[in-house]
Coordinates of C-alpha atoms in Angstrom, one line a residue:
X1 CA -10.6 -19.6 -44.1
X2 CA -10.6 -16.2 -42.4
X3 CA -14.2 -16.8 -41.3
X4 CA -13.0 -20.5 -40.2
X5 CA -10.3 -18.8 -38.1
X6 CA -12.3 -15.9 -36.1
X7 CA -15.0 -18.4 -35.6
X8 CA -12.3 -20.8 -33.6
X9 CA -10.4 -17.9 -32.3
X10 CA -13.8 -16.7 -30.6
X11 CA -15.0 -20.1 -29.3
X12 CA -11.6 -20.1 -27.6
X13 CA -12.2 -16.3 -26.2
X14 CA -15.1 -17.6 -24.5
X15 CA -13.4 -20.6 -22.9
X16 CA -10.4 -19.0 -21.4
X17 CA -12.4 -16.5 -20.4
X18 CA -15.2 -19.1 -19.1
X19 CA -11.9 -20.6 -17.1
X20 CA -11.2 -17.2 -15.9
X21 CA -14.5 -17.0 -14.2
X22 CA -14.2 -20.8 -13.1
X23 CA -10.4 -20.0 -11.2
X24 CA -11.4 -16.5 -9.8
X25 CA -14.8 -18.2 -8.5
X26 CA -12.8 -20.8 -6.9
X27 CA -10.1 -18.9 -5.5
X28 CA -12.6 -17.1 -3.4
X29 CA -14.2 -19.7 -2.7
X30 CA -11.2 -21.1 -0.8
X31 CA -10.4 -17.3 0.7
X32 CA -13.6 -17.5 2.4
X33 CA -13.1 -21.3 3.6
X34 CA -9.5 -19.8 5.3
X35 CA -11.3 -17.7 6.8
X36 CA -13.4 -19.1 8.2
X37 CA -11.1 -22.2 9.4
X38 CA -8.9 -19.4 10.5
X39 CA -11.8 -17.7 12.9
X40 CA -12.9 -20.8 14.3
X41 CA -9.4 -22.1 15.3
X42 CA -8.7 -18.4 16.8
X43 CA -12.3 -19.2 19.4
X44 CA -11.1 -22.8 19.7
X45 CA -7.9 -21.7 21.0
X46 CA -9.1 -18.9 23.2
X47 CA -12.0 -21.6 24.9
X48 CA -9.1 -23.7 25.3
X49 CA -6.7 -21.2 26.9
X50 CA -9.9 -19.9 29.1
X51 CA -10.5 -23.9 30.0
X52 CA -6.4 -24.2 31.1
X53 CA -6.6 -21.2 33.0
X54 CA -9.9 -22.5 34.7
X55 CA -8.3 -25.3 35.6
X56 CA -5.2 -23.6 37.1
X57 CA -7.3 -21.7 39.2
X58 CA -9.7 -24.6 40.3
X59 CA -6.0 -26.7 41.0
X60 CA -4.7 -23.8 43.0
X61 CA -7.6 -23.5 45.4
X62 CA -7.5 -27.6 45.6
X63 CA -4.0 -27.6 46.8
X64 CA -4.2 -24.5 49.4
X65 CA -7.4 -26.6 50.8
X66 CA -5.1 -30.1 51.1
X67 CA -2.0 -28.3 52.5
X68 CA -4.2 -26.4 55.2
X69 CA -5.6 -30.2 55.5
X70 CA -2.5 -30.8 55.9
X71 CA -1.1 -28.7 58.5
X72 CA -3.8 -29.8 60.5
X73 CA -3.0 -34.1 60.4
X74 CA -3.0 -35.3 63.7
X75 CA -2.2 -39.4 62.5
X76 CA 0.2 -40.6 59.8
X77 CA -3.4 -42.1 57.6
X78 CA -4.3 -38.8 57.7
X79 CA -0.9 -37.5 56.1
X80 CA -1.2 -40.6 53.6
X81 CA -4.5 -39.7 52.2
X82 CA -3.9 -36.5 51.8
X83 CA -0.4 -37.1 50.0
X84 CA -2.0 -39.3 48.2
X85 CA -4.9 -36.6 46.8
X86 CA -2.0 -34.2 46.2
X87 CA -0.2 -36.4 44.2
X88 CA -3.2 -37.4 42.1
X89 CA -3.5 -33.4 41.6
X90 CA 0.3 -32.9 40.4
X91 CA -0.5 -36.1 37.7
X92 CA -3.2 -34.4 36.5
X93 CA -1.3 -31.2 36.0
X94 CA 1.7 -33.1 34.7
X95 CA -0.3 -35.2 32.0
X96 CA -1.8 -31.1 31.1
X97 CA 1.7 -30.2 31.0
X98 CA 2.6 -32.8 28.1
X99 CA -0.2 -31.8 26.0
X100 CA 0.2 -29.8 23.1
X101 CA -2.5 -27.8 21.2
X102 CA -3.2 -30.0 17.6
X103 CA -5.5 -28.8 15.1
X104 CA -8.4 -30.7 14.2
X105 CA -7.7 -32.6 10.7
X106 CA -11.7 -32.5 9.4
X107 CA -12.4 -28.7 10.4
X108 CA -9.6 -27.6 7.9
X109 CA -10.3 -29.5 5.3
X110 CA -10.5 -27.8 1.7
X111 CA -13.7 -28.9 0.1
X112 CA -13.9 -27.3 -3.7
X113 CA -11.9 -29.3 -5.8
X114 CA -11.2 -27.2 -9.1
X115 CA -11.9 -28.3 -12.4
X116 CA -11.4 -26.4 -14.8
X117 CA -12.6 -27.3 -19.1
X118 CA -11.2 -25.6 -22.0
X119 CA -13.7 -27.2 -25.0
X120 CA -15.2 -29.4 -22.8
X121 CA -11.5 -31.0 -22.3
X122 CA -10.2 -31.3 -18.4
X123 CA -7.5 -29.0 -18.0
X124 CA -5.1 -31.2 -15.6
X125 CA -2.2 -29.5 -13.6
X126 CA 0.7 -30.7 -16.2
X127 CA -1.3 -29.6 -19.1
X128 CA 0.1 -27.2 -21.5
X129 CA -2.5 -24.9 -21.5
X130 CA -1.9 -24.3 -17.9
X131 CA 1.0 -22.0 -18.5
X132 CA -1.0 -19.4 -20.7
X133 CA -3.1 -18.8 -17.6
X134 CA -3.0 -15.4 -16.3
X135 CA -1.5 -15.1 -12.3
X136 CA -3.0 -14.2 -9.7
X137 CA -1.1 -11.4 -8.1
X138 CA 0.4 -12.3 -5.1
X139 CA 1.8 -9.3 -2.7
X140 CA 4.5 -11.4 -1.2
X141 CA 6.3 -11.8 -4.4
X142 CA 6.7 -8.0 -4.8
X143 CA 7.6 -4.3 -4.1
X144 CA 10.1 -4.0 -1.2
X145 CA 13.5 -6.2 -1.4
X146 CA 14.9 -7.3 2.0
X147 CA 18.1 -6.5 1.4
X148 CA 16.7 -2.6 1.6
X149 CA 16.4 -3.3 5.6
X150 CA 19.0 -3.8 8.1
X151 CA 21.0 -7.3 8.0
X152 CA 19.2 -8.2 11.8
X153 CA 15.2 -7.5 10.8
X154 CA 15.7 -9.7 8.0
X155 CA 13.7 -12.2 10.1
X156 CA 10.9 -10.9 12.3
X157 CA 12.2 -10.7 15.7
X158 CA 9.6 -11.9 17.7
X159 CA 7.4 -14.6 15.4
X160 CA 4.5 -13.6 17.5
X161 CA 4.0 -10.3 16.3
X162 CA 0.5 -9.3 15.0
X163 CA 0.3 -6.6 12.1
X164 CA -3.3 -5.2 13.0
X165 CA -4.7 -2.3 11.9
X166 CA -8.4 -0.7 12.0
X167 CA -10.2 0.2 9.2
X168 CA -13.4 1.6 7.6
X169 CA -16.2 -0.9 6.8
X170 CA -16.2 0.5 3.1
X171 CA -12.5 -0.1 2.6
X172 CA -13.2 -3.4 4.3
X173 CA -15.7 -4.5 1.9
X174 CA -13.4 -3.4 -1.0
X175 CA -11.1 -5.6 0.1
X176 CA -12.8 -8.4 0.4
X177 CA -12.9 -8.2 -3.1
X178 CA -9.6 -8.5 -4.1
X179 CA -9.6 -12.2 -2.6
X180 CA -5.5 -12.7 -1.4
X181 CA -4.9 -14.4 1.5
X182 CA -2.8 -12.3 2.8
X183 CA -5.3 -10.2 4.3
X184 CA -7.6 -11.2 7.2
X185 CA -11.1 -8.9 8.4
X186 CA -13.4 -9.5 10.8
X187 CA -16.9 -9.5 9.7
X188 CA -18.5 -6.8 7.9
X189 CA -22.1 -7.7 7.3
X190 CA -23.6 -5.4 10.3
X191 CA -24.1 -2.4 8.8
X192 CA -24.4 -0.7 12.4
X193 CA -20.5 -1.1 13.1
X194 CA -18.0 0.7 11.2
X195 CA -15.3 -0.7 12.3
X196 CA -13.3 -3.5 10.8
X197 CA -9.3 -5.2 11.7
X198 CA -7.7 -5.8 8.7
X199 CA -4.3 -8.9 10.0
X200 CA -2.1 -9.1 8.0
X201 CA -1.1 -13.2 7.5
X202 CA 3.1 -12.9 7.4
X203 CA 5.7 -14.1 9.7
X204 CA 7.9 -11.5 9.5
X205 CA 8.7 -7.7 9.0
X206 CA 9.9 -7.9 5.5
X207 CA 6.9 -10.1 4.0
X208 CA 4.5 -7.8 5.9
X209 CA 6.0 -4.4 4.5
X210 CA 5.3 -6.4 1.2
X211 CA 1.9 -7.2 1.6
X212 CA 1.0 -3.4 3.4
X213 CA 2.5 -2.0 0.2
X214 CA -0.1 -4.3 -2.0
X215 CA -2.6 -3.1 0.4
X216 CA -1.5 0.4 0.5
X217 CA -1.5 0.8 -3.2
X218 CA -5.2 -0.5 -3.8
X219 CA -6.7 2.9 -1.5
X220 CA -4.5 5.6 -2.8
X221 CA -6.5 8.4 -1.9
X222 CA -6.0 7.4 1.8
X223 CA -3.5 9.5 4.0
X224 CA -3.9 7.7 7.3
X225 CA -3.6 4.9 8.7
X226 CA -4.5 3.4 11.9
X227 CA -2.2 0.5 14.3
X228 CA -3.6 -1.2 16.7
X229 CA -0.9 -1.7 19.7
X230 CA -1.1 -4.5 22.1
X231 CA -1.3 -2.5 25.8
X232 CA 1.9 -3.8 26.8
X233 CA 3.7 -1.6 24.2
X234 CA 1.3 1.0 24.3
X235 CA 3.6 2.8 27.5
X236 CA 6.9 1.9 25.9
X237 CA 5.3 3.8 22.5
X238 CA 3.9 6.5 24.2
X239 CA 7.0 7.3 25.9
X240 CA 8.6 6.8 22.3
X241 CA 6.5 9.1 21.0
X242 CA 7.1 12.0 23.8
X243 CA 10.5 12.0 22.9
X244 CA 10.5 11.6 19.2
X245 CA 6.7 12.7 18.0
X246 CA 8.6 16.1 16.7
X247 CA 11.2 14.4 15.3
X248 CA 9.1 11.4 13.2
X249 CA 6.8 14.8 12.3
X250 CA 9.5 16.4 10.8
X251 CA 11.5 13.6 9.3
X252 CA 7.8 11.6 7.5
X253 CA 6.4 15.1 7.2
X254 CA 3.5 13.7 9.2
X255 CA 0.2 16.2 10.1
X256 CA -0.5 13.8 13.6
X257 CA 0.8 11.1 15.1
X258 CA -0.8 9.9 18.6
X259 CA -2.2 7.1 20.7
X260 CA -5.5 7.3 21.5
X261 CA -6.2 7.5 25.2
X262 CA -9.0 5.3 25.5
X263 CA -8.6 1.2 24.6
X264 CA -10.7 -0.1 21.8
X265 CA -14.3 -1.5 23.0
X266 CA -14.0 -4.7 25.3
X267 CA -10.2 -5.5 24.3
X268 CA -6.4 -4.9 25.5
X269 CA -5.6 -2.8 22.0
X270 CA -5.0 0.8 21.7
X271 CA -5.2 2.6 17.9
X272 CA -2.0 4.7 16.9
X273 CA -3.3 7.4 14.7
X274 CA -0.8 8.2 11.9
X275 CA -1.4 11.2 9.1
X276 CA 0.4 12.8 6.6
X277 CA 0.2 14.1 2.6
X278 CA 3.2 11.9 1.4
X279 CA 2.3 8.0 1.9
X280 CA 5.1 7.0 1.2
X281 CA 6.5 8.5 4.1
X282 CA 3.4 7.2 6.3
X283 CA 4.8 3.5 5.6
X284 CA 8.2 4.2 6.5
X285 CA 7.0 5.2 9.4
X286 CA 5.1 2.5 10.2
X287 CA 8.1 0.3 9.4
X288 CA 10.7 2.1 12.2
X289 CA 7.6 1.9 14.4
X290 CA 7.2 -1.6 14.0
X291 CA 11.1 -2.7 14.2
X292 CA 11.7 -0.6 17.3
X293 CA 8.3 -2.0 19.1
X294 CA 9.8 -5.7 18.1
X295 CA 13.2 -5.1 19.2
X296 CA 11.8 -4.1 22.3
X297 CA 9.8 -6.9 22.8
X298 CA 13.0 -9.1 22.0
X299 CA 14.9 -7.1 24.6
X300 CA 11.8 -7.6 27.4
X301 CA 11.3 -11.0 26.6
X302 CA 7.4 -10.2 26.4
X303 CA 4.7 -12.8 25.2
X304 CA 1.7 -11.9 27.2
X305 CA -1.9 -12.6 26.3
X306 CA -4.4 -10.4 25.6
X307 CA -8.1 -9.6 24.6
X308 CA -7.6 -8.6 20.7
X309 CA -10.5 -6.4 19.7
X310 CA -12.9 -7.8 17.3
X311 CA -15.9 -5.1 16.1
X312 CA -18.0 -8.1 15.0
X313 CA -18.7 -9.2 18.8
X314 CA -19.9 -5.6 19.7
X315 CA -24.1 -5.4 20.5
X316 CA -26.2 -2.4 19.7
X317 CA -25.8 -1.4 23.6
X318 CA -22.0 -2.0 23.1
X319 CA -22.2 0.8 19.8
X320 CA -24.6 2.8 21.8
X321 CA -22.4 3.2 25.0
X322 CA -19.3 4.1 22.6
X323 CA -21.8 7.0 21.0
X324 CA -23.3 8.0 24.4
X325 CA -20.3 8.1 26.5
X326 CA -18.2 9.9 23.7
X327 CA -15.6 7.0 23.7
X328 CA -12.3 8.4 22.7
X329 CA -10.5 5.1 20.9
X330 CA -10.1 6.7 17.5
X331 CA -12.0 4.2 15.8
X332 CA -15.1 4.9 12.9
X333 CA -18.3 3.9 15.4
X334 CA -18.0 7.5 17.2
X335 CA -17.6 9.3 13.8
X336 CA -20.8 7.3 12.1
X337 CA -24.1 9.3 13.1
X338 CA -22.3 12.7 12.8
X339 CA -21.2 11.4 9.2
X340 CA -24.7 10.5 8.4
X341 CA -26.3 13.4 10.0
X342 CA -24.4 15.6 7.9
X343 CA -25.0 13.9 5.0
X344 CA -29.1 14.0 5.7
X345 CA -28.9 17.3 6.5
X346 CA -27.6 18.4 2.8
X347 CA -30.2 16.1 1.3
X348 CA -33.0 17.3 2.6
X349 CA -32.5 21.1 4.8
X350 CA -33.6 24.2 2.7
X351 CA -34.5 26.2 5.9
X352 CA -32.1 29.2 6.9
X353 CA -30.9 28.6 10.0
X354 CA -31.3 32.4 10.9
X355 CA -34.8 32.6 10.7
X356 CA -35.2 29.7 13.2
X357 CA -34.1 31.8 16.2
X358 CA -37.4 31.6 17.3
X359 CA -37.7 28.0 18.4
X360 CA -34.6 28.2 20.8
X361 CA -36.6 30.9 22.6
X362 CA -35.6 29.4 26.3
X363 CA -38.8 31.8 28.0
X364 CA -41.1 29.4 25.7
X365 CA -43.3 27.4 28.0
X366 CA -42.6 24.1 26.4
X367 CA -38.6 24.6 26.5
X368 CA -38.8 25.2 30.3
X369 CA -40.7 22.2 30.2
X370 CA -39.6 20.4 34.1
X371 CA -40.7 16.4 34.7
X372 CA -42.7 16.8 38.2
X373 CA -43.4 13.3 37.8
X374 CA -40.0 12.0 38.6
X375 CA -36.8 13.6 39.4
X376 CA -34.5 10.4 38.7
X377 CA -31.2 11.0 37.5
X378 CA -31.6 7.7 36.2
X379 CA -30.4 7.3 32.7
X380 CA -33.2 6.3 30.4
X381 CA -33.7 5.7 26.5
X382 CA -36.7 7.1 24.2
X383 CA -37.3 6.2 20.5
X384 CA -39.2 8.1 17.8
X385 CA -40.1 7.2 14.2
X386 CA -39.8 9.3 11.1
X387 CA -39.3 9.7 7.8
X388 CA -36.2 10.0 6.0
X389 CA -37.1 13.5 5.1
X390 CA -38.2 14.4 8.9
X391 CA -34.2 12.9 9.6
X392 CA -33.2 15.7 7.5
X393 CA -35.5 18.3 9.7
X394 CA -34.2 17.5 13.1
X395 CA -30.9 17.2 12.2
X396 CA -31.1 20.6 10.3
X397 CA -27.9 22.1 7.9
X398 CA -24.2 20.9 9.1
X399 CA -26.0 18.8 12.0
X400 CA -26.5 22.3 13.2
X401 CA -30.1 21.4 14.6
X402 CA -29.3 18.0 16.6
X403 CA -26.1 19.5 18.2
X404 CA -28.5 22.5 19.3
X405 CA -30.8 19.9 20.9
X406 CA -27.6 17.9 22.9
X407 CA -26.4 20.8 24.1
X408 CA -29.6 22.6 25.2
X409 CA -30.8 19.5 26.9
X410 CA -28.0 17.5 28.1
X411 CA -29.3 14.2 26.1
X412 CA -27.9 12.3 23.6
X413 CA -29.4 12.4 20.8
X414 CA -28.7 10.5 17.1
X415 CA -30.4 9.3 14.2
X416 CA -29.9 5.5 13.3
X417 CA -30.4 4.1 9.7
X418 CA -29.1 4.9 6.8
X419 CA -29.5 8.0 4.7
X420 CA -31.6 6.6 1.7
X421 CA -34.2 4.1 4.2
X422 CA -37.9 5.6 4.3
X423 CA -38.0 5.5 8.1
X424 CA -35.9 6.2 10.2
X425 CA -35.4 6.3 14.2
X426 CA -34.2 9.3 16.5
X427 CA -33.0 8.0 20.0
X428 CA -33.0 9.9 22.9
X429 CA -30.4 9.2 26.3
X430 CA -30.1 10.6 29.3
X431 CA -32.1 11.2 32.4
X432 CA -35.6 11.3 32.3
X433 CA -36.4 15.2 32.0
X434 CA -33.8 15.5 29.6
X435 CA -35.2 12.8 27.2
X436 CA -38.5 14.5 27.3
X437 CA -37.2 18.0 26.7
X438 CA -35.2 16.2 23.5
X439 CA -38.4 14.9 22.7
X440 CA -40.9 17.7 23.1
X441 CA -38.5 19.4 20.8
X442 CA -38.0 17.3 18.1
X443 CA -41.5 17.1 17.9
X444 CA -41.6 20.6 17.3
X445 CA -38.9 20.7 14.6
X446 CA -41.1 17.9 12.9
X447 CA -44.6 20.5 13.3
X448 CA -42.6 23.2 12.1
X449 CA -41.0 21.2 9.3
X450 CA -44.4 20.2 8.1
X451 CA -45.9 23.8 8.6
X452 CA -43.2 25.3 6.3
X453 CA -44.1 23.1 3.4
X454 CA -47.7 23.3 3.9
X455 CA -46.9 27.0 3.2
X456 CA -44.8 26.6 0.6
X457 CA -47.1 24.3 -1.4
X458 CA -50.2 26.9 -0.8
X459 CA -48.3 29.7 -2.2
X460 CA -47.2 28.1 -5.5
X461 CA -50.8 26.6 -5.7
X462 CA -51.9 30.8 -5.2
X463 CA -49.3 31.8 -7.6

């Protein structure tokens, strides 16, 4: 009987655990079809709005060419027909005017449908054994209580609110795999850009201080966090922040709290940089921050449009520009080759720096190298391929090497690729004579590097 009994009891392990798999592998798979409806709605609306505005300003040049027309009439047919074009013009904007934007029915359809067997027997919605399955947690059923806020933010002041923030592309792909709903990233897959908005999908300030708190809790090792601010509350903030900054320091026992001075890449969004050692505190802030930018914007009456920023559209130029021109936004592109390079440079480096002196010897004829070909102070862009462990060479211990080489030459100078591929690419910017200086250099660090171990190897060989 026993052995009858743990037989059963595992044949039903496997099944609920074979459902498990089933309901999680569905639930994603409905996520990622959200998503996506979600992304392709947010383009459709934005080729609509660009269409309207198009048209408004294709409309406005038609009627300032009939009413100079018209100023010039000489004859009542002449007044007619160009009343008559007018008025065929105001229709057209009228009938615009009554439209209103309707989703498409088949592009947000859910295709999946779940089925779901427990011994080969359909499991249906009513069924009993429904109820024993475990729940999926959701973030808007927990944590903070709305009657903990004041009695008017109990409904988001201005429903059109967006709860952005930037994140990294590592915490990003993290949590992509917790699958809720509630959270909303741009793409990840290019491994180039660092960068990654996290949206928050809640209506109001209470329900988003729920789902930050679910989000919060899944990285606790992280102690800042950054908010991306529309531009038309980045002045109102900033002044907030001249007058208060001490104060919200002292009160959330906050290290730094600042808006970045440069907007993010091609958009209308400005990061808020927010750091401290007690997180708790760090979302309280972020809660005052957020009910006093929405209480202005209830005050202002604002609802403007404006260019969200979404890392996914960037292009390699776009990410190179943001390195090369030292783009201060306060996002993760600027920090991702120094990152790297530091990494490389503990992998692979054994030299001591000290006995190097002698290759930043400025009387050396190579270093006082001068282009007589071309004097253009056009900016230009070289390439080199090496190995991973030449990376490590040219980039030398703390980055120590590569910074040398941007500062003795003017160019700018990285390594792309990641820190375990076999080859790897330096790039060189800047004008023509600097980007061959970089160059003649780095081929020296390579000649060097490969010099030393040529050494090395023929003395333990000797010994």
């Amino acid at each position: 009987m026993d052995g009858l009994e743990k037989k059963t009891l595992n044949v039903l392990h496997q099944s609920h655990n074979k459902v498990i798999e089933d309901l999680h592998t569905w639930h994603k798979n409905i996520v990622s079809q959200l998503d996506q409806m979600y992304d392709n709605i947010l383009l459709d609306m934005k080729n609509t709005y660009e269409d309207v505005q198009y048209f408004a300003s294709f409309t406005s040049k038609l009627l300032l060419e009939q009413e100079n027309l018209l100023q010039q009439a000489t004859s009542n047919d002449e007044i007619n027909t160009i009343q008559e074009r007018i008025n065929e013009i105001l229709t057209e904007i009228t009938f615009l005017q009554s439209l209103s934007f309707h989703l498409n029915c088949d592009s947000v359809k859910l295709h999946g449908k779940l089925q779901l067997n427990l011994n080969k027997i359909p499991i249906k919605s009513n069924h009993s054994l429904m109820a024993t399955l475990p729940c999926i947690d959701n973030a808007s059923q927990t944590i903070i209580h709305s009657s903990k806020l004041p009695t008017r933010n109990k409904q988001s002041i201005l429903l059109s609110t967006t709860y952005r923030f930037l994140i990294s592309r590592i915490d990003a792909i993290e949590l992509k795999k917790t699958s809720l709903s509630i959270f909303h990233l741009t793409s990840s897959d290019n491994q180039s850009i660092n960068d990654c908005v996290l949206t928050f999908n809640v209506f109001n300030l209470v329900s988003f201080l729920n789902a930050f708190t679910a989000y919060w809790n899944l990285f606790p090792k992280n102690n800042e966090i950054r908010v991306l601010i529309p531009q038309y509350n980045v002045s109102y903030l900033a002044d907030k922040l001249n007058e208060t900054s001490r104060s919200l320091t002292n009160r959330f026992q906050l290290d730094q709290i600042n808006v970045f001075p440069c907007s993010c890449p091609k958009s209308d969004e400005r990061i808020l940089l927010i750091k401290g050692t007690r997180r708790d505190y760090i979302k309280d802030c972020i809660r005052e921050i957020y009910f006093n930018i929405e209480k202005y914007n209830e005050n202002e009456g604002i609802k403007q449009d404006i260019n969200l920023y979404n890392p996914s559209n960037l292009t390699n130029d776009d990410i190179n520009e943001i390195i090369l021109s030292n783009m201060d936004y306060g996002g993760f592109i600027q920090n991702r080759n120094k990152s790297v390079n530091e990494n490389q440079s503990k992998i692979d480096t054994t030299e001591d720096e000290d006995s190097d002196d002698d290759l930043w010897d400025e009387n050396d004829d190579w270093w006082n190298f001068r282009n007589t070909r071309d004097g253009s102070t056009e900016i230009i862009q070289r390439e080199m391929i090496v190995s991973n462990k030449h990376a490590g060479a040219i980039i030398g211990v703390n980055a120590s090497y590569i910074d040398r080489i941007k500062q003795k030459t003017g160019a700018c100078v990285y390594i792309n690729g990641q820190i375990n591929d076999l080859k790897r690419t330096a790039i060189m910017k800047g004008t023509r004579e600097q980007v061959d200086r970089a160059y003649l250099f780095i081929e020296n660090l390579i000649d060097r590097n490969i010099n030393d171990k040529k050494y090395r190897r023929d003395k333990d060989t000797r010994t």
